[in-house]
Every structure is written in C-alpha cells, then in structure tokens.
PDB file of C-alpha atoms in Angstrom:
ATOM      1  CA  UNK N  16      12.594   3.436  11.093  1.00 69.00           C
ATOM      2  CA  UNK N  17      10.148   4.524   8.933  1.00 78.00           C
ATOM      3  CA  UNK N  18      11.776   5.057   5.661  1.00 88.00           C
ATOM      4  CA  UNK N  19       8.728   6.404   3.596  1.00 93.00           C
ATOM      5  CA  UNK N  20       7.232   9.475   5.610  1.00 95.00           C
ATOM      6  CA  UNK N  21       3.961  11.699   4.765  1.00 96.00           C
ATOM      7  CA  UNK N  22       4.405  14.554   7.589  1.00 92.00           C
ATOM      8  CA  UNK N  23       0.747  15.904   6.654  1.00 95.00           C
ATOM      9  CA  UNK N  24      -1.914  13.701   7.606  1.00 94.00           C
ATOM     10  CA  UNK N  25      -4.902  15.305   6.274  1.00 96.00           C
ATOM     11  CA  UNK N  26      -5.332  18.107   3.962  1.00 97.00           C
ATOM     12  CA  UNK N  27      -8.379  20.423   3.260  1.00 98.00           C
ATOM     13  CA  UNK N  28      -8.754  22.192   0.052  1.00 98.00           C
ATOM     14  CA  UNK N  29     -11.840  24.050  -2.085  1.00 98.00           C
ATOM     15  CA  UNK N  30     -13.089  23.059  -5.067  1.00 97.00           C
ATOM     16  CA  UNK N  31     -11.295  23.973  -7.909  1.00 97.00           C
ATOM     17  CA  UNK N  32      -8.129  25.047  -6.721  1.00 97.00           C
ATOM     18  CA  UNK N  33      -4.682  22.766  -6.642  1.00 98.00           C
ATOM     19  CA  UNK N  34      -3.674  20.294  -3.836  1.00 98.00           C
ATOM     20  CA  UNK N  35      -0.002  19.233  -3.146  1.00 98.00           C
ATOM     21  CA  UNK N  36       0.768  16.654  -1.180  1.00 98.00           C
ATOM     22  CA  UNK N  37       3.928  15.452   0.143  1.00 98.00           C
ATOM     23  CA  UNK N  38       6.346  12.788   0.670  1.00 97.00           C
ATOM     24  CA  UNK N  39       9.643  12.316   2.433  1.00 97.00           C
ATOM     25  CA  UNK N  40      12.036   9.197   1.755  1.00 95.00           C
ATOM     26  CA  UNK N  41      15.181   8.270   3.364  1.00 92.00           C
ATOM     27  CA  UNK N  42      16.460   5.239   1.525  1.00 87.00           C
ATOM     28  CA  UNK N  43      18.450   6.480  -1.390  1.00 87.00           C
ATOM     29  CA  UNK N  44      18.408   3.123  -3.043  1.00 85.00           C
ATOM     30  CA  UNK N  45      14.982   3.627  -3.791  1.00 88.00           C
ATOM     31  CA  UNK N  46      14.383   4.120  -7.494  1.00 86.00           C
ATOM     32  CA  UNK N  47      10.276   4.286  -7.855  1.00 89.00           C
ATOM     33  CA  UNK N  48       7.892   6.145  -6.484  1.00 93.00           C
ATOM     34  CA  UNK N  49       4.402   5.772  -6.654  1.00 93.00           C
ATOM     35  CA  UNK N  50       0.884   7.086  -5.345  1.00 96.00           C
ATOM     36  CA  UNK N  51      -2.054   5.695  -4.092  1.00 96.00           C
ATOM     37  CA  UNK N  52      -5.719   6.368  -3.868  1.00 97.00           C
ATOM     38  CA  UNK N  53      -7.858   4.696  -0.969  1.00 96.00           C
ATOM     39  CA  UNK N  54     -11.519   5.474  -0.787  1.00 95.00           C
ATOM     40  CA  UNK N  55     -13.261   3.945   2.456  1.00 92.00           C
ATOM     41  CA  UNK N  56     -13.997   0.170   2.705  1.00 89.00           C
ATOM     42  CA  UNK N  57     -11.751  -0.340  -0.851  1.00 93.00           C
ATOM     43  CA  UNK N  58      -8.582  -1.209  -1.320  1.00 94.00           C
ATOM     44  CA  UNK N  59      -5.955   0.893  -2.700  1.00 95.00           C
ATOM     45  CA  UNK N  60      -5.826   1.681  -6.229  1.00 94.00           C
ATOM     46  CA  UNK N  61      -2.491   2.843  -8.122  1.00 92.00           C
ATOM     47  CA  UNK N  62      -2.616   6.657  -9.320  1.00 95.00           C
ATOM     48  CA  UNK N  63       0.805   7.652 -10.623  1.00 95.00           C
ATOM     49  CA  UNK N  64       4.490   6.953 -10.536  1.00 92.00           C
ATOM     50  CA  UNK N  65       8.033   8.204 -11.406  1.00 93.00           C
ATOM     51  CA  UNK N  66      10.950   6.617 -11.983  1.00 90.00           C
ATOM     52  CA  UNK N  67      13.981   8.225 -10.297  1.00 90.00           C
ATOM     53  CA  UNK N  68      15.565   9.762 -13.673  1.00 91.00           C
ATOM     54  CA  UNK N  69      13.076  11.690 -13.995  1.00 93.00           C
ATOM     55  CA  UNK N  70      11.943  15.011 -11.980  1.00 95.00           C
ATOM     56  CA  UNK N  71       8.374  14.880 -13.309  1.00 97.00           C
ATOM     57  CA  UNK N  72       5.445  13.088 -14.350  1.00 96.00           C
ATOM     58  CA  UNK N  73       2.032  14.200 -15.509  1.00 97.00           C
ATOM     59  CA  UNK N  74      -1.229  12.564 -16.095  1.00 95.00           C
ATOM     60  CA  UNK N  75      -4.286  14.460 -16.782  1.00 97.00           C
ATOM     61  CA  UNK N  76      -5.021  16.527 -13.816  1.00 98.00           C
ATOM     62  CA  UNK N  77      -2.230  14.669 -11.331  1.00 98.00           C
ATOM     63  CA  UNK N  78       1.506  15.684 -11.656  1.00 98.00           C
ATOM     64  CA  UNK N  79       4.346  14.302  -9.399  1.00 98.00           C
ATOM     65  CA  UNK N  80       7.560  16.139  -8.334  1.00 98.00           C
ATOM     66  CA  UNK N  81      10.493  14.361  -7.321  1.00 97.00           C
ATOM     67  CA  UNK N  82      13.787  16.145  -5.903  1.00 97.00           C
ATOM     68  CA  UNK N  83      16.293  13.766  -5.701  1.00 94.00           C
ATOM     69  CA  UNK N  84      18.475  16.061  -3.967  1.00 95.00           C
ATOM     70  CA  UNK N  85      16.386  16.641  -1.010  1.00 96.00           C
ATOM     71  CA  UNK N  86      14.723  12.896  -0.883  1.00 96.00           C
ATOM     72  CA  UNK N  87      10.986  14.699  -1.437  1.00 97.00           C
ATOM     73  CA  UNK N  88       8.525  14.204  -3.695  1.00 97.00           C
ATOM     74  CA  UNK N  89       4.859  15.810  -4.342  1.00 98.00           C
ATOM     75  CA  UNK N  90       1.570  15.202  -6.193  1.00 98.00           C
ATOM     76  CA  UNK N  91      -0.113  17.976  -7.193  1.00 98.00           C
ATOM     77  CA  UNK N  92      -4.017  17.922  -8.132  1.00 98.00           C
ATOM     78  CA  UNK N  93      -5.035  20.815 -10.265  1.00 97.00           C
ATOM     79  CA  UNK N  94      -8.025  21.480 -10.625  1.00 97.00           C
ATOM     80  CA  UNK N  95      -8.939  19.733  -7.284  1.00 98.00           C
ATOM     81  CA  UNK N  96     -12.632  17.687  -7.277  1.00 97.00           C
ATOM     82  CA  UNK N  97     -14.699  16.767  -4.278  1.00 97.00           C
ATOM     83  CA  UNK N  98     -14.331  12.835  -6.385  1.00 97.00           C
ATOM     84  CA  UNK N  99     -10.544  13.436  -5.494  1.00 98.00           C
ATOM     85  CA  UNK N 100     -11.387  13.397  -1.558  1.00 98.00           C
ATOM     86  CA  UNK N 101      -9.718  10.182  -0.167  1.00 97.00           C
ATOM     87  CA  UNK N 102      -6.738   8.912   1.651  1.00 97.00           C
ATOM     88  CA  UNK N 103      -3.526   9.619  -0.533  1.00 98.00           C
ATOM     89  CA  UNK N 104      -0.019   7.038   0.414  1.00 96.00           C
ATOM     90  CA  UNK N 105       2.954   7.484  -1.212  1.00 96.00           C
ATOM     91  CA  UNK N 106       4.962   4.578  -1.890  1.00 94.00           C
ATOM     92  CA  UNK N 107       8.811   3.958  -3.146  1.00 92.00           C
ATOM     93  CA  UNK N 108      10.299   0.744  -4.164  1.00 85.00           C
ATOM     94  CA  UNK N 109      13.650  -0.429  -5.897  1.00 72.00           C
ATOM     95  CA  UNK N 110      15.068  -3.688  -7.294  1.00 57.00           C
ATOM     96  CA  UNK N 111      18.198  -3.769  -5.832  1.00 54.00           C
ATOM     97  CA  UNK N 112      18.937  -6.689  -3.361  1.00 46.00           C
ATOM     98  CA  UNK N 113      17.735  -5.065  -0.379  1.00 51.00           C
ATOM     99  CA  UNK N 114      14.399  -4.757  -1.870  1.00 51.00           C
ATOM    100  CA  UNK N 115      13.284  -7.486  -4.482  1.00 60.00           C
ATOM    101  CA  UNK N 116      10.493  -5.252  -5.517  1.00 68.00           C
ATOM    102  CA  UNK N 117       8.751  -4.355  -1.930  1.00 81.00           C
ATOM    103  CA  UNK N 118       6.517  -1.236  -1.772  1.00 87.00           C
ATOM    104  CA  UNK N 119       7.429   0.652   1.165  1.00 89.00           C
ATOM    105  CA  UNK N 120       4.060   3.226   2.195  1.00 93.00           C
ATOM    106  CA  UNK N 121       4.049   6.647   4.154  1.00 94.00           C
ATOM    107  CA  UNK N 122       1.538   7.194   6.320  1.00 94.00           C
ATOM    108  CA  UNK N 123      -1.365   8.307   4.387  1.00 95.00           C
ATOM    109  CA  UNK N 124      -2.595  11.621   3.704  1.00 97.00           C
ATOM    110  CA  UNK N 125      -6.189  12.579   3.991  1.00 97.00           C
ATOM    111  CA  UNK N 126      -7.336  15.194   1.632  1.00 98.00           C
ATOM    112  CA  UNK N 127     -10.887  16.520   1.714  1.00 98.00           C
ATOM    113  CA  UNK N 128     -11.867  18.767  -1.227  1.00 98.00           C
ATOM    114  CA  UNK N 129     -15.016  20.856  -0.203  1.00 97.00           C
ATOM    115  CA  UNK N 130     -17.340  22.231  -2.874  1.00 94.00           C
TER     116      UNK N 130
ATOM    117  CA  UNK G  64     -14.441 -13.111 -12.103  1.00 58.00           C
ATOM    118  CA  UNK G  65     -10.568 -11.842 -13.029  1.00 65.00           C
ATOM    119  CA  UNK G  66      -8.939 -10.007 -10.102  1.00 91.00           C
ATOM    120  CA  UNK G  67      -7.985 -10.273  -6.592  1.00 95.00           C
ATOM    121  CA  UNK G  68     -10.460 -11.143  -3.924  1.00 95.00           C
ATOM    122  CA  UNK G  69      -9.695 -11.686  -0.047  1.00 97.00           C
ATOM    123  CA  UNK G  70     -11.441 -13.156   2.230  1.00 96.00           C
ATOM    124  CA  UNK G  71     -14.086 -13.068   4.496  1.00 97.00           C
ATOM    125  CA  UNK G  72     -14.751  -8.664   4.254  1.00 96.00           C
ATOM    126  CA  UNK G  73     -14.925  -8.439   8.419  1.00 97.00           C
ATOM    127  CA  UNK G  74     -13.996 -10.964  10.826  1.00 97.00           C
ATOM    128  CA  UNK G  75     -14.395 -11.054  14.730  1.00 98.00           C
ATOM    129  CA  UNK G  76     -12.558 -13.412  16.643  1.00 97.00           C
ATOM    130  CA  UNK G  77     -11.323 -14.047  20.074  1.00 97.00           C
ATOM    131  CA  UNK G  78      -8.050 -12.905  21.522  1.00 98.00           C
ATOM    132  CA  UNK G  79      -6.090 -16.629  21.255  1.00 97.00           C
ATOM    133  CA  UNK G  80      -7.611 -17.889  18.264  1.00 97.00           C
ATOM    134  CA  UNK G  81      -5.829 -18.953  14.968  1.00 97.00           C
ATOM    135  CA  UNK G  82      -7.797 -16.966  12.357  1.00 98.00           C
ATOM    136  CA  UNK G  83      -7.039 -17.239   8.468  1.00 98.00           C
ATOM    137  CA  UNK G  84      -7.250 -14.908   5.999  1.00 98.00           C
ATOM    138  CA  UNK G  85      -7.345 -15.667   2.441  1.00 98.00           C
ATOM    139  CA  UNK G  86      -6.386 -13.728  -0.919  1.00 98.00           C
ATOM    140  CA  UNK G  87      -6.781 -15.240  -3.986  1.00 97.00           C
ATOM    141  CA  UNK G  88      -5.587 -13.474  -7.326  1.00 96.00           C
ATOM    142  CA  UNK G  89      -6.459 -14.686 -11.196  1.00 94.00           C
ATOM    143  CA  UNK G  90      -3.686 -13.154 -13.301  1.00 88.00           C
ATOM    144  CA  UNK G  91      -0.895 -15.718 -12.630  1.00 87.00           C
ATOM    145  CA  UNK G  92       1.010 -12.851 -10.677  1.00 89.00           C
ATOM    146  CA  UNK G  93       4.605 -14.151  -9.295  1.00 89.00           C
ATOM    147  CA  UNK G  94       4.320 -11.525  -6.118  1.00 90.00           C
ATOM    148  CA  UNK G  95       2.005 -11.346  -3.475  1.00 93.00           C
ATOM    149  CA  UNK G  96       1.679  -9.223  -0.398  1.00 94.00           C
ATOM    150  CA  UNK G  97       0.521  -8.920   2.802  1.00 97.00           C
ATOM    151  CA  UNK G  98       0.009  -5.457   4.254  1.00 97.00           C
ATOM    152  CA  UNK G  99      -1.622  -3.923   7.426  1.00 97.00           C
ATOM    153  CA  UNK G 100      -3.479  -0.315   7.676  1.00 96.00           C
ATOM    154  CA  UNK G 101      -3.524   1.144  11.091  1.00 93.00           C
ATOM    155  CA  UNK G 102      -3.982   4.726  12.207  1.00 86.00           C
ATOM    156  CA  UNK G 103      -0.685   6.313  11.884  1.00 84.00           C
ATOM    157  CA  UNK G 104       1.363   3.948  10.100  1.00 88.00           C
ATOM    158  CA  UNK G 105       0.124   3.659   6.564  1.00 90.00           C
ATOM    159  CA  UNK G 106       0.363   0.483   5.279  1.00 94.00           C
ATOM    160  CA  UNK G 107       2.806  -1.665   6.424  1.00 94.00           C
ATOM    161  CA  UNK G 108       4.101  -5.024   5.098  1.00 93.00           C
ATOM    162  CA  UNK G 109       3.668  -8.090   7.222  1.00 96.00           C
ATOM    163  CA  UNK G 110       4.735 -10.879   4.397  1.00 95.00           C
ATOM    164  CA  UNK G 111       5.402 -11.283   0.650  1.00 92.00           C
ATOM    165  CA  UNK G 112       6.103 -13.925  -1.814  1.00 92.00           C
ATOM    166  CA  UNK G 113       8.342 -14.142  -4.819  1.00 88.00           C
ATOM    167  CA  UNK G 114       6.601 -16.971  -6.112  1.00 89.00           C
ATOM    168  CA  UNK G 115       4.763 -20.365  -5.314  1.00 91.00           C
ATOM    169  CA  UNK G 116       6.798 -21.882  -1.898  1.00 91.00           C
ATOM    170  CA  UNK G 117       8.876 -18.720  -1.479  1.00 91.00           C
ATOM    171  CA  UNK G 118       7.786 -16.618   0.992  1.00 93.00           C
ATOM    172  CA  UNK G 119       9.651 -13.853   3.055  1.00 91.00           C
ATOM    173  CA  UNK G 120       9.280 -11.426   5.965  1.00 92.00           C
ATOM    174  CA  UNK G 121       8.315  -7.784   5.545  1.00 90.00           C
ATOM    175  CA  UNK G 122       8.474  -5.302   8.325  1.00 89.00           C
ATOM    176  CA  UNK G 123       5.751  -6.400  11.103  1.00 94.00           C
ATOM    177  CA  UNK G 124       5.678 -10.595  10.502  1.00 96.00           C
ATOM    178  CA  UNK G 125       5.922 -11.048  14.293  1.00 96.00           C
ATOM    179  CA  UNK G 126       2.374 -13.716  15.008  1.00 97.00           C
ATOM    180  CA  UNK G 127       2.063 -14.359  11.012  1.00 98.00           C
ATOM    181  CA  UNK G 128       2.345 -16.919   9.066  1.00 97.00           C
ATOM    182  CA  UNK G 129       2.174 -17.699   5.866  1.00 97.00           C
ATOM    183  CA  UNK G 130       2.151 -20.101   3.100  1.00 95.00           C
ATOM    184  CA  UNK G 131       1.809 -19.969  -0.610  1.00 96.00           C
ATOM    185  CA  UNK G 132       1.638 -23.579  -1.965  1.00 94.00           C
ATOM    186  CA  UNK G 133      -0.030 -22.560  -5.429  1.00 94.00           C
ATOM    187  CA  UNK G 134       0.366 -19.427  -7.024  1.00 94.00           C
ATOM    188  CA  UNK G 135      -2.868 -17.888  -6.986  1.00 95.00           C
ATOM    189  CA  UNK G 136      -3.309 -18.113  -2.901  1.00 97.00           C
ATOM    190  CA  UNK G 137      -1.431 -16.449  -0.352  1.00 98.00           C
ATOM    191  CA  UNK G 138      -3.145 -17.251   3.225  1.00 98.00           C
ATOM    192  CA  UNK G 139      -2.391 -15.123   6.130  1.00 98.00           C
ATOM    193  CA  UNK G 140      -2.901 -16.690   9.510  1.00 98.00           C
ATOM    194  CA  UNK G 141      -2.590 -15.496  12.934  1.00 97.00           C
ATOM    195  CA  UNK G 142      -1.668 -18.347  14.532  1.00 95.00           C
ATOM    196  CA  UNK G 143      -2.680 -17.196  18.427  1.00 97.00           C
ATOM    197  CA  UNK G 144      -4.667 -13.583  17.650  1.00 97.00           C
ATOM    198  CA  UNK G 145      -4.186 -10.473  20.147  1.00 97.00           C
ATOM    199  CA  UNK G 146      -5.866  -7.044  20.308  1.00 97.00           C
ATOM    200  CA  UNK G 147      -3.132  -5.459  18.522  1.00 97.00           C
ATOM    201  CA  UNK G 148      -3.724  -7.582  15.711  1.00 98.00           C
ATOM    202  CA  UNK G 149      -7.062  -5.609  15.369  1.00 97.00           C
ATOM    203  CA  UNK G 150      -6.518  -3.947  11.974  1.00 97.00           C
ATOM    204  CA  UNK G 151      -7.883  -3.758   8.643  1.00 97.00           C
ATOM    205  CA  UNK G 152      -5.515  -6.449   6.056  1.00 98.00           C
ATOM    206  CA  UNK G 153      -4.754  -5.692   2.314  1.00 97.00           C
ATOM    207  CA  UNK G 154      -3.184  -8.244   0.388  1.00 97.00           C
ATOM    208  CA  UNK G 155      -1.822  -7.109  -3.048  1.00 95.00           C
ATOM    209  CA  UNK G 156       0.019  -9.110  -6.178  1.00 93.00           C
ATOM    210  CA  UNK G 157       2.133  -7.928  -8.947  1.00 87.00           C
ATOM    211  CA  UNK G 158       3.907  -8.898 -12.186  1.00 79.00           C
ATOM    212  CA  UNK G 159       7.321  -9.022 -10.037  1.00 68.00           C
ATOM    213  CA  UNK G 160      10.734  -7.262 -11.976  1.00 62.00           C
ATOM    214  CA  UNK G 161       9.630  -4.317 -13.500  1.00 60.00           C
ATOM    215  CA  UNK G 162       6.068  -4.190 -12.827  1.00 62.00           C
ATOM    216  CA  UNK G 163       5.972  -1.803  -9.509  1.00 67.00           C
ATOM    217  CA  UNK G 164       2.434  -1.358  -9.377  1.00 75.00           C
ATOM    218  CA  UNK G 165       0.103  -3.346  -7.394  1.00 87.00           C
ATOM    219  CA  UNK G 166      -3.420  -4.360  -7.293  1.00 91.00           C
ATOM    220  CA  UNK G 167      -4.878  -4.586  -4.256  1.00 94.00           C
ATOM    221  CA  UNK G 168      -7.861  -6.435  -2.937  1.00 96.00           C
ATOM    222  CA  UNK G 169     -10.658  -4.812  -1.399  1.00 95.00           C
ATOM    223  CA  UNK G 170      -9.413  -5.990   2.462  1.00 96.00           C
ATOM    224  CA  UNK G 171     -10.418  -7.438   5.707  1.00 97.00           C
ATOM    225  CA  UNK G 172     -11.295  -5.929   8.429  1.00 97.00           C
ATOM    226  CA  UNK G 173     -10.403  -8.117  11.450  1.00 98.00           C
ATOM    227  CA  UNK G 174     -11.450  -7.233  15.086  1.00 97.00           C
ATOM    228  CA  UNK G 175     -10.162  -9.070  17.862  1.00 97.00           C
ATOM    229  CA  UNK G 176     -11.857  -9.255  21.241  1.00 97.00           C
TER     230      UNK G 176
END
C-alpha cells in the first residue's frame, strides 16, 4: 500500500519557465511533508518542507502547495535551471504512534530542465 | 570528517552470501535509517533505530538485519543475499522528535550475482 505516491515519473521542462511537481498521500495522520533532491551517485539532500497547518511554503525559487482537503501537495520551481535537473521524492512523516518519526517516500520524479 | 559516511560505495557479491553494509554518522543523532532505491518504488525503508539497542522494522525488513550497539553505527546485513536484493542502499540519521529532516549518506550500490 503505498501511502506516499508521485504519479509523474519524469518531467521535462525549458529553461526558464516553472516546474510543478506532484505528490499524492493517503495517510491523514501525516503531519510533514518534505522534498528531496537526488543527483546521480549522491545521496539525497533535503530541499523544503511544510508542516500541515500551513498551505504554503516558499524558499527562494522553490514553493510547496499543500491541500489538505484533497491529500496533494506540489513544488513548484520558478524560474526552472538546467542545475535543478535531478530526481525529485516527496516525503511525509508524523509523530503520532504509528509513526515515531519515519519518512515515508513517493516514487521519485525525474525532472530534466533543457536549456 | 563530520557527517555520515556508508560503506564500501559498490559491492558485488554472490547470491547466498552474508554481506554487511556499514553507516557511520558523527553528530550524535538518536535516529538512523535504512532505506532502499529501486526503479519504481522510491525509497523505501528496510530498518530504523530510535536509539543505541533499539531497532525496528520499516516496510521491506524481510533478509535484514540489523544492529545498532553504539550510536554512531547502524550495520545493515543481508544475512543470505538474493538477486532481488540488488539495489542501491541509503542510510540516513536525524535529530529524532521534531527534527524531520534527514541527512543522508552518499549510498551503496550492491549487485548480487
């Protein structure tokens, strides 16, 4: 039961333009979100997060959505940068018993920004 | 050097053989992870600790094991290895309550033949 899903597996945008990418969740217990950056041959490095009170969060050139409503959250890129080509994974934890703090991962979403 | 290392980078073994892997992390984390990446499933988690001697199941631990008798190292072994254990292994530590981001190490990309 894959309770963390990323429907789009790769993604293919130009340079300079915006990039969403999105996530899925069906565990409403689930309280954080979080994404991910993986370049080849490196391990994942932490990008952003949210905390389920809020609907947004912005950072520079990386914003997340979440709609609690419909389970769904997005990261948006704007302006998009071949640098920003790599293998996005969403991510969703909580700290209620059930949990203890586990990060539970989509799939992985590949996005290629071309120049 | 502060961080989290694993080791070795790339491993080939045979099917059958116990192989370890090792993670080591500086920071005096209380939680560390275990995760696999394969094609098509993200990252899933094989094992994870709460703190030295505590250790738990995640959502793939079937032919894992693990132990965690000091802090700073959390060994993954694969006590009997098979081809579907082929994958690339990320282990990961954080701060525990409140601190939901991890650091990863760089991984280790095990091939079994």
């Amino acid at each position: 039961d894959q309770q963390v899903k990323q429907n789009s597996p790769s993604l293919s945008v130009q340079e300079g333009r915006i990039s969403i990418l999105n996530c899925d969740y069906t565990n409403s217990m689930f309280d954080y979100f979080l994404w991910y950056k993986k370049y080849p041959a490196e391990g994942p490095t932490f990008l952003i997060s949210i905390s389920s009170i809020k609907d947004k969060n912005e950072d520079g050139r990386f914003t997340v959505f979440l709609n609690k409503s419909a389970k769904h959250l997005s990261l948006h890129i704007v302006p998009s940068q071949p640098g920003d080509s790599a293998v996005y994974f969403c991510a969703a934890s909580g700290w209620g018993s059930s949990n203890t703090g586990k990060l539970i991962f989509g799939q992985g979403t590949t996005l290629q920004v071309k120049p | 050097d502060a961080g989290i290392t694993q080791s070795p980078r790339y491993k080939i073994t045979e099917t059958g053989r116990q192989v370890t892997l090792m993670c080591h992390q500086t920071w005096s984390h209380s939680y560390m992870f275990w995760y696999r990446q394969d094609l098509g499933h993200g990252l899933r988690l094989i094992y994870y600790s709460a703190a030295a001697d505590i250790t738990d199941k995640g959502e793939v631990p079937d032919g894992y094991v693990v132990s965690r008798s000091k802090t700073e190292n959390f060994p993954l072994t694969l006590e009997s290895a098979t081809r579907s254990q082929t994958s690339v292994y990320f282990c990961a530590s954080s701060g525990g309550q409140g601190d939901y981001g991890y650091t990863f190490g760089s991984g280790t990309r095990l091939t079994v033949v």
